[in-house]
C-alpha cells in the first residue's frame, strides 16, 4: 500500500479521487515494482528540468539547487556516511565476524531491552510525536511488496518477493505459545531493482526514498505534481478537506488496505500524500493541524489581499506554513533533541532573533538523507512512545485512556475525540529516552484483530540490516571515539549491565549493530537525548538538511527571502500556537508545548498569551 499511492501519482495525472483510488486497487498485484514505474522513476532522474526564477519551491524539490536541479527530488537514493556492509558486498544481510548469521532481531529485542514504563519528567508526548512527523517528511523507504511475508498461520510465506521475515525464537515467552514463527518484514526497493540505464549499479545497492529530501511538509503537500493536484482544492488557495461538525479534516476514502482498516460502515481512511497519516492518533492529529494551518493562512491572506488568485494564495500559504514548521523544527524541537549549545556550535542554528537573515546556504553540498540516520539512529526515539493515550478535558481532567494497539491504522477516533486527544498530546508525559520500550510496540504493533502484533524494535534492527548500515564500532571510530578492541572497551559509553547483555546476544563485540549499540550509550552531558555516536550522526544529517536548502526560511537571498518584517513574524511560531489555532475548541495551553506543564516554569495560559504570527505583514506582498 505504501508503494501504491506514489505508483499511481507518478504514472497517472489523475484529478479525480475515485479514478485514483480505483487505479490503486487495480494495480495492487503489480508489486513489487513494475516496468512502467521503473521507467518513470528513471526518467525523473535523467531529464533535467528547465528552472525558472521563483520564490516558491517546486513541489518535487527540483531546481532547489540551480546548478544541480535534480538534487533532492523524490525517489532519490539514501546516502551513506560509511560504506555499506552486506554479507556478499552487494545486498545480502551482513553476518557475524565468525561467519555465522547474526541473531534474530526479535531475540535481540527481548534480551537487550526492557518493557518497563518510565515516564519522562520533562517532556510531553508531543515531543516524541513531532519527531515522527519530521521523520516521515524527510524519508520513506519504498517497500517491495504490500503482501505479508507470514501467512495467516504466522509461518513463512515463501511466495512473497523480497521477504526477509524476522524469525521468532522457539522460547519466546509471548509469541511461541501462540505458535507464531515469524514476523513480517519486506525489504525496501533499491537502485538495482530499478536498473536505470545507462547507470548500471555496481557494488553495494542503495535503497530508494520516495519524498523530497527537504524539510518541506511533503507529508501535506505531496512530492510530485500529480499528488499535489489531488490534494489541492484549486479554490481560494485551499487544500481539499472533508467536514465534520464544521471542522476540517483530510478527505476520506472507505476502502480498507494495509495501512488503514475499515471494519464497519462508520470507519474511513484519510487521503494524504503519505499513507502513514493513518498510523496512530497523535500522528494524524498533527498532520490535521498543519492541513488546517494552511487553510487558515490562505483564508486570512485572501482577506488581506482580495486581488490574489488561487495560485498566489496557495503558494504564499504553503511558503509560510513550511517556514513556520522549519522554525519549530530547529529552534523549538531540535534544541531539545540535539542540545541548544551543540546546535549553535555545529552551526545548525544561530542566536538571531527578529529580522536578521542567515546566509550560509551551500550550493556545493548535495542535499541528502543518510541511511544511518533514517534507518538506524533516528529510530532510537521509538523508546519515547507511550502505549496508552489519555483523553483530557479543557481543565486537563482524564476522561479515559485508549491503547495504541487498538487504534493503529484506524483514524475514526480522531473526529470523535479530536480535542480530547490533542490535549493529551501536549499534556501527557512521554516515555523516558532509555532502554525501555512500551509493550504496545514490542508485542502488539499493528495487531489489528490478532492477539499479538509485530515488534517495532525488531523491525528497526532488521531495517538496518536491509540497508547495510555499518556496525556500531565503525561509527564510534568515524565519530572520533575510541575503537573498541574488547567488550570491556564499550564500558566508556555503555553501562556494565548493558554490556553483559550484549555479550549474551552477540558472538563478538565487533558484531554489535549501530541500531543496538548506539541506543545503549549514556546521554551526552544531560543536554541532549542521545549518546555521542548517534548525536554525531544527527549533527551530520540536520546540518546537511538546513544548509542545502536554498529556500530555508532564514535565507536572505533576494530571490527567495521573506522580507525582514515577515521573517521576524515567522520567528514567533511555536507548536503551542499551532495547537491553539487549529484545535476545535481549545482555549488554553502551556507556552512550551513540548515541555510538561509546570505551575511555575511552564503554566497553562490562555491561547491569547501565545505569540501570534501577524499575517498583515504579507499585505500586498509581491
Coordinates of C-alpha atoms in Angstrom, one line a residue, residues 253-526:
X253 CA -11.9 7.2 1.5
X254 CA -13.6 3.9 2.5
X255 CA -11.6 1.1 1.1
X256 CA -9.6 -0.9 3.6
X257 CA -5.9 -1.5 2.9
X258 CA -2.7 -2.5 4.6
X259 CA -2.3 1.0 6.1
X260 CA -5.9 1.7 7.2
X261 CA -8.5 -0.8 8.4
X262 CA -12.2 -0.5 7.6
X263 CA -14.2 -2.7 10.0
X264 CA -17.6 -1.0 9.8
X265 CA -19.7 1.5 7.9
X266 CA -18.5 4.1 10.4
X267 CA -14.9 3.6 9.5
X268 CA -12.9 5.6 7.0
X269 CA -9.3 6.4 6.0
X270 CA -7.7 9.7 5.4
X271 CA -6.3 10.6 2.0
X272 CA -2.8 12.1 2.0
X273 CA 0.4 12.1 0.1
X274 CA 1.8 9.8 2.8
X275 CA -0.3 6.8 3.8
X276 CA 1.3 6.7 7.2
X277 CA -1.1 9.6 8.1
X278 CA -3.5 6.9 9.4
X279 CA -0.9 5.1 11.5
X280 CA -1.6 6.4 15.0
X281 CA -4.0 9.0 16.5
X282 CA -1.4 11.7 17.6
X283 CA 0.5 11.5 14.3
X284 CA -2.8 12.0 12.4
X285 CA -3.7 15.0 14.6
X286 CA -0.5 16.9 14.0
X287 CA -1.0 16.4 10.2
X288 CA -4.5 17.7 10.6
X289 CA -3.1 20.7 12.4
X290 CA -0.8 21.5 9.5
X291 CA -3.6 21.0 7.0
X292 CA -5.9 23.4 8.9
X293 CA -3.0 25.8 9.3
X294 CA -2.5 26.0 5.6
X295 CA -6.2 26.8 5.1
X296 CA -6.3 29.2 8.0
X297 CA -3.4 31.2 6.4
X298 CA -5.0 31.1 3.0
X299 CA -8.3 32.5 4.2
X300 CA -6.5 35.3 6.1
X301 CA -4.3 36.2 3.2
X302 CA -7.4 36.3 1.0
X303 CA -9.0 38.9 3.3
X304 CA -5.8 40.9 3.3
X305 CA -5.2 40.6 -0.5
X306 CA -8.6 40.1 -2.2
X307 CA -7.0 40.6 -5.6
X308 CA -4.8 37.4 -5.2
X309 CA -5.9 34.4 -7.2
X310 CA -5.9 30.8 -6.1
X311 CA -2.4 30.1 -7.2
X312 CA -0.9 33.1 -5.4
X313 CA -2.8 32.3 -2.2
X314 CA -1.8 28.6 -2.3
X315 CA 1.9 29.3 -2.9
X316 CA 2.1 32.0 -0.3
X317 CA 0.2 29.9 2.3
X318 CA 2.4 26.9 1.6
X319 CA 5.5 29.0 1.9
X320 CA 4.5 30.5 5.2
X321 CA 3.3 27.1 6.6
X322 CA 6.7 25.4 5.7
X323 CA 8.6 28.4 7.2
X324 CA 6.8 28.1 10.5
X325 CA 7.3 24.3 10.5
X326 CA 11.0 24.7 9.9
X327 CA 11.3 27.3 12.7
X328 CA 9.6 25.0 15.2
X329 CA 11.6 22.0 13.9
X330 CA 15.0 23.6 14.5
X331 CA 14.5 26.3 17.2
X332 CA 11.9 24.6 19.4
X333 CA 12.2 20.8 18.8
X334 CA 15.7 20.1 17.8
X335 CA 17.2 22.3 20.5
X336 CA 15.8 19.7 23.0
X337 CA 16.8 16.7 20.9
X338 CA 20.3 17.8 20.0
X339 CA 21.0 20.4 22.6
X340 CA 20.9 24.1 22.2
X341 CA 24.6 24.7 22.7
X342 CA 25.5 21.8 20.5
X343 CA 23.4 23.1 17.6
X344 CA 25.0 26.6 18.0
X345 CA 28.5 25.1 18.0
X346 CA 27.7 23.0 14.9
X347 CA 26.1 26.0 13.1
X348 CA 22.7 24.4 12.8
X349 CA 21.1 27.4 14.5
X350 CA 22.1 30.9 15.4
X351 CA 21.2 33.2 18.2
X352 CA 19.5 35.5 15.8
X353 CA 16.1 37.0 16.6
X354 CA 13.9 39.5 14.9
X355 CA 14.7 40.2 11.3
X356 CA 18.3 39.0 10.8
X357 CA 19.0 36.7 7.9
X358 CA 21.2 33.6 8.0
X359 CA 23.1 33.3 4.7
X360 CA 25.1 30.1 4.8
X361 CA 23.4 28.1 2.0
X362 CA 26.0 25.9 0.4
X363 CA 25.3 25.0 -3.2
X364 CA 28.3 22.7 -3.4
X365 CA 26.8 20.2 -0.9
X366 CA 24.2 17.7 -2.1
X367 CA 21.0 17.5 0.0
X368 CA 20.8 14.0 1.3
X369 CA 19.0 11.7 3.7
X370 CA 21.6 9.4 5.3
X371 CA 20.9 5.7 5.6
X372 CA 22.4 5.7 9.1
X373 CA 20.1 8.5 10.3
X374 CA 16.8 7.3 8.8
X375 CA 17.2 3.6 9.1
X376 CA 19.1 3.2 12.3
X377 CA 19.9 6.1 14.6
X378 CA 16.7 8.2 14.4
X379 CA 14.6 5.1 15.2
X380 CA 16.1 5.0 18.7
X381 CA 13.4 7.5 19.7
X382 CA 10.8 4.9 19.5
X383 CA 11.7 4.4 23.1
X384 CA 9.7 7.6 23.8
X385 CA 6.4 6.1 22.5
X386 CA 3.7 5.9 25.2
X387 CA 1.4 3.0 24.6
X388 CA -1.7 4.4 26.3
X389 CA -3.1 7.7 25.3
X390 CA -5.1 9.9 27.7
X391 CA -8.2 11.8 26.6
X392 CA -8.4 15.1 28.5
X393 CA -11.0 17.8 29.1
X394 CA -10.2 21.5 28.8
X395 CA -9.5 21.5 32.6
X396 CA -7.0 18.7 31.9
X397 CA -9.0 16.0 33.7
X398 CA -8.7 12.5 32.3
X399 CA -11.8 11.2 30.6
X400 CA -10.4 7.9 29.6
X401 CA -7.4 6.1 28.1
X402 CA -7.0 4.2 24.9
X403 CA -4.5 1.5 24.0
X404 CA -2.4 2.5 21.0
X405 CA -2.7 -1.1 19.6
X406 CA -6.4 -0.7 19.3
X407 CA -6.1 2.3 17.1
X408 CA -3.2 1.6 14.7
X409 CA -4.4 2.5 11.2
X410 CA -7.9 3.2 12.5
X411 CA -8.4 7.0 12.4
X412 CA -12.1 7.2 13.1
X413 CA -11.4 8.1 16.8
X414 CA -9.8 11.3 15.6
X415 CA -13.1 13.0 14.7
X416 CA -14.8 11.6 17.7
X417 CA -12.3 12.9 20.2
X418 CA -10.1 15.4 18.4
X419 CA -9.6 18.0 21.1
X420 CA -9.5 15.4 23.9
X421 CA -6.7 13.6 22.2
X422 CA -5.0 16.9 21.3
X423 CA -4.9 18.0 24.9
X424 CA -3.4 14.6 25.8
X425 CA -0.7 15.1 23.2
X426 CA 0.5 18.4 24.8
X427 CA -0.1 17.3 28.4
X428 CA 0.6 13.6 28.9
X429 CA 4.2 12.6 29.7
X430 CA 6.1 10.7 27.0
X431 CA 8.2 7.6 28.0
X432 CA 11.7 8.3 29.0
X433 CA 14.5 8.1 26.4
X434 CA 16.2 5.0 27.7
X435 CA 16.4 1.2 27.1
X436 CA 12.7 0.6 28.0
X437 CA 10.1 0.3 25.2
X438 CA 6.4 0.1 25.7
X439 CA 4.9 -3.4 25.3
X440 CA 2.3 -1.9 22.9
X441 CA 5.1 -1.5 20.3
X442 CA 7.2 -4.6 21.3
X443 CA 4.3 -7.1 21.2
X444 CA 1.3 -5.5 19.7
X445 CA 2.4 -3.3 16.8
X446 CA -0.2 -3.3 14.1
X447 CA -2.0 -6.2 15.7
X448 CA -5.5 -5.3 14.3
X449 CA -7.7 -8.4 15.0
X450 CA -4.9 -10.7 16.1
X451 CA -4.0 -11.4 19.7
X452 CA -0.4 -10.3 19.0
X453 CA 1.4 -7.9 16.7
X454 CA 4.9 -7.1 15.4
X455 CA 7.9 -5.8 17.4
X456 CA 9.0 -2.3 16.3
X457 CA 12.4 -2.7 17.9
X458 CA 13.0 -5.9 16.0
X459 CA 11.8 -4.3 12.8
X460 CA 14.2 -1.3 13.3
X461 CA 17.1 -3.7 13.7
X462 CA 16.1 -5.7 10.6
X463 CA 15.8 -2.5 8.6
X464 CA 19.3 -1.5 9.5
X465 CA 20.4 -4.9 8.1
X466 CA 18.3 -4.4 5.0
X467 CA 20.0 -1.1 4.3
X468 CA 23.5 -2.4 5.0
X469 CA 24.2 0.0 7.8
X470 CA 27.8 -0.2 9.1
X471 CA 28.4 -1.6 12.6
X472 CA 28.4 0.3 15.8
X473 CA 32.2 0.1 16.4
X474 CA 32.9 1.5 12.9
X475 CA 30.8 4.5 13.8
X476 CA 32.4 5.0 17.1
X477 CA 35.7 5.3 15.3
X478 CA 34.3 7.5 12.5
X479 CA 32.9 9.9 15.1
X480 CA 36.2 10.4 16.8
X481 CA 35.6 7.9 19.7
X482 CA 38.0 5.2 20.7
X483 CA 37.5 2.0 18.6
X484 CA 36.7 -0.9 20.9
X485 CA 39.2 -3.8 20.9
X486 CA 37.4 -5.8 23.6
X487 CA 34.0 -6.0 25.1
X488 CA 35.3 -4.0 28.1
X489 CA 36.2 -1.1 25.9
X490 CA 32.5 -0.4 25.4
X491 CA 32.2 0.4 29.1
X492 CA 33.3 4.0 28.4
X493 CA 29.8 4.8 27.0
X494 CA 27.6 1.8 27.9
X495 CA 26.8 0.5 31.4
X496 CA 28.3 -2.8 32.6
X497 CA 24.8 -4.2 32.8
X498 CA 24.1 -3.5 29.2
X499 CA 27.5 -4.7 28.0
X500 CA 26.8 -8.0 29.7
X501 CA 23.5 -8.2 27.8
X502 CA 25.3 -7.6 24.6
X503 CA 27.8 -10.4 25.4
X504 CA 24.8 -12.8 25.8
X505 CA 23.4 -11.8 22.4
X506 CA 26.3 -11.3 20.0
X507 CA 29.2 -13.7 19.4
X508 CA 31.7 -10.9 19.1
X509 CA 32.0 -7.3 20.2
X510 CA 32.5 -6.4 16.5
X511 CA 29.1 -7.7 15.7
X512 CA 27.2 -5.1 17.6
X513 CA 24.9 -3.1 15.3
X514 CA 24.5 0.6 15.2
X515 CA 20.8 0.4 15.9
X516 CA 21.6 -1.5 19.1
X517 CA 24.9 -0.2 20.5
X518 CA 24.0 3.4 19.7
X519 CA 20.8 3.1 21.7
X520 CA 22.6 1.9 24.9
X521 CA 25.0 4.8 25.2
X522 CA 24.8 7.3 28.1
X523 CA 23.3 10.6 27.1
X524 CA 25.7 13.4 26.4
X525 CA 26.1 15.7 29.4
X526 CA 22.3 15.6 30.1

